[in-house]
Amino acid sequence: MSEITKTNKKIILTGDRPTGRLHLGHYVGSLKRRVELQNSKTYDEIYIMIADAQALTDNADKPEKVRQNVTEVALDYLACGLDPKLSTLFIQSQIAELTELAFYYLNLVTVARLQRNPTVKAESIARGFGSGIPVGFFTYPVSQTADITAFDATTVPVGEDQLPMLEQAREIVRSFNGIYGDTLVEPKELLPENSVCGRLPGTDGTAKMSKSLGNCIYLSDSADEVKSKIMSMYTDPNHIKVEDKGNTKDNPVFIYLDAFSKSGDFQKYLPDYANLAELKAHYERGGLGDVKVKRFLNSVLQETLEPLRIRRAEFQKDIGGVYDMLKAGCERARETAARTTARVKKAMKIDYFG
Ligand code: TRP
């Protein structure tokens, strides 16, 4: 059959809301993996979406903020090594078919089901919405299903907080295929490889990096900003004197080292220790000061971030070029989404004119 059949390709779709610059939590939680997946060339197609329409579901009154952050997120993507030659980078709002699909999928989901979605629930509480929740925000899991299915995505690399979204997407796909015949592809999530990467705490030790808490290290922070954020990081509050026994478990400095330090880093920056286990053991038995560990973390993170910073600055010099790239990405994405939408409308018997 022709272009209206499903494909057997391995296809990735994922994305981010442009509500702020991307930070280290995004990096270990998803960006780094995306770049690895991209460079492994094991997927036939990769779509990376800047979810501006989704960002507007709880920022309807802040269009300028969303618009500015589209540029920031695009720069962060390029800085991390996402390559427009290998991955299609695009902006959600420019693909009208995504809105169209979402409208049809809304018929397959109940209010009760959306109310049970734990991510929507948690995010709604965090934003203090109560019964004042915007309908667009309430239904964003449905829109997200449209994003995923429009590209026949088989694989959605996401953090753990997005699991309920994937569950919901699969339910919608099954429901659609049950009613209208086998049309949509059921997506699977691809979770971060280890739990440290699933959720990086903030520099203040709270569970998550979040812009509103001011506890983020951004990929675009200068070397000085990164250093000063690290040097004032929360550690073990009971580790007051150097000789005190310390806790490495709920200590964000050590959690960041878990996430970022590589074996070669010790030889290079802290040769008194063979590895992270030795460093942790010393901290736990007492006699190791926070400043020394923080300096080491600074070296490790600067080494990780420096190449990103250089690439970001390079792309920043040519924002016009970045937008040309996004425009081309949108055009490619639209073609794919239009093909899927034609298939969907045919299945739903609303393809009146051939
Ligand atoms: N919800 C994601 C975020 O919070 C962004 C997003 C929108 C997304 N649509 C998606 C992620 C589809 C994966 C698949 O950043």
mmCIF file of C-alpha atoms in Angstrom, residues 26 208 283 313:
data_model
loop_
_atom_site.group_PDB
_atom_site.id
_atom_site.type_symbol
_atom_site.label_atom_id
_atom_site.label_comp_id
_atom_site.label_asym_id
_atom_site.label_seq_id
_atom_site.Cartn_x
_atom_site.Cartn_y
_atom_site.Cartn_z
ATOM 1 C CA HIS A 26 17.407 18.297 31.434
ATOM 2 C CA LYS A 208 14.185 18.808 41.540
ATOM 3 C CA TYR A 283 33.568 12.045 53.475
ATOM 4 C CA ALA A 313 28.116 31.059 21.586
#
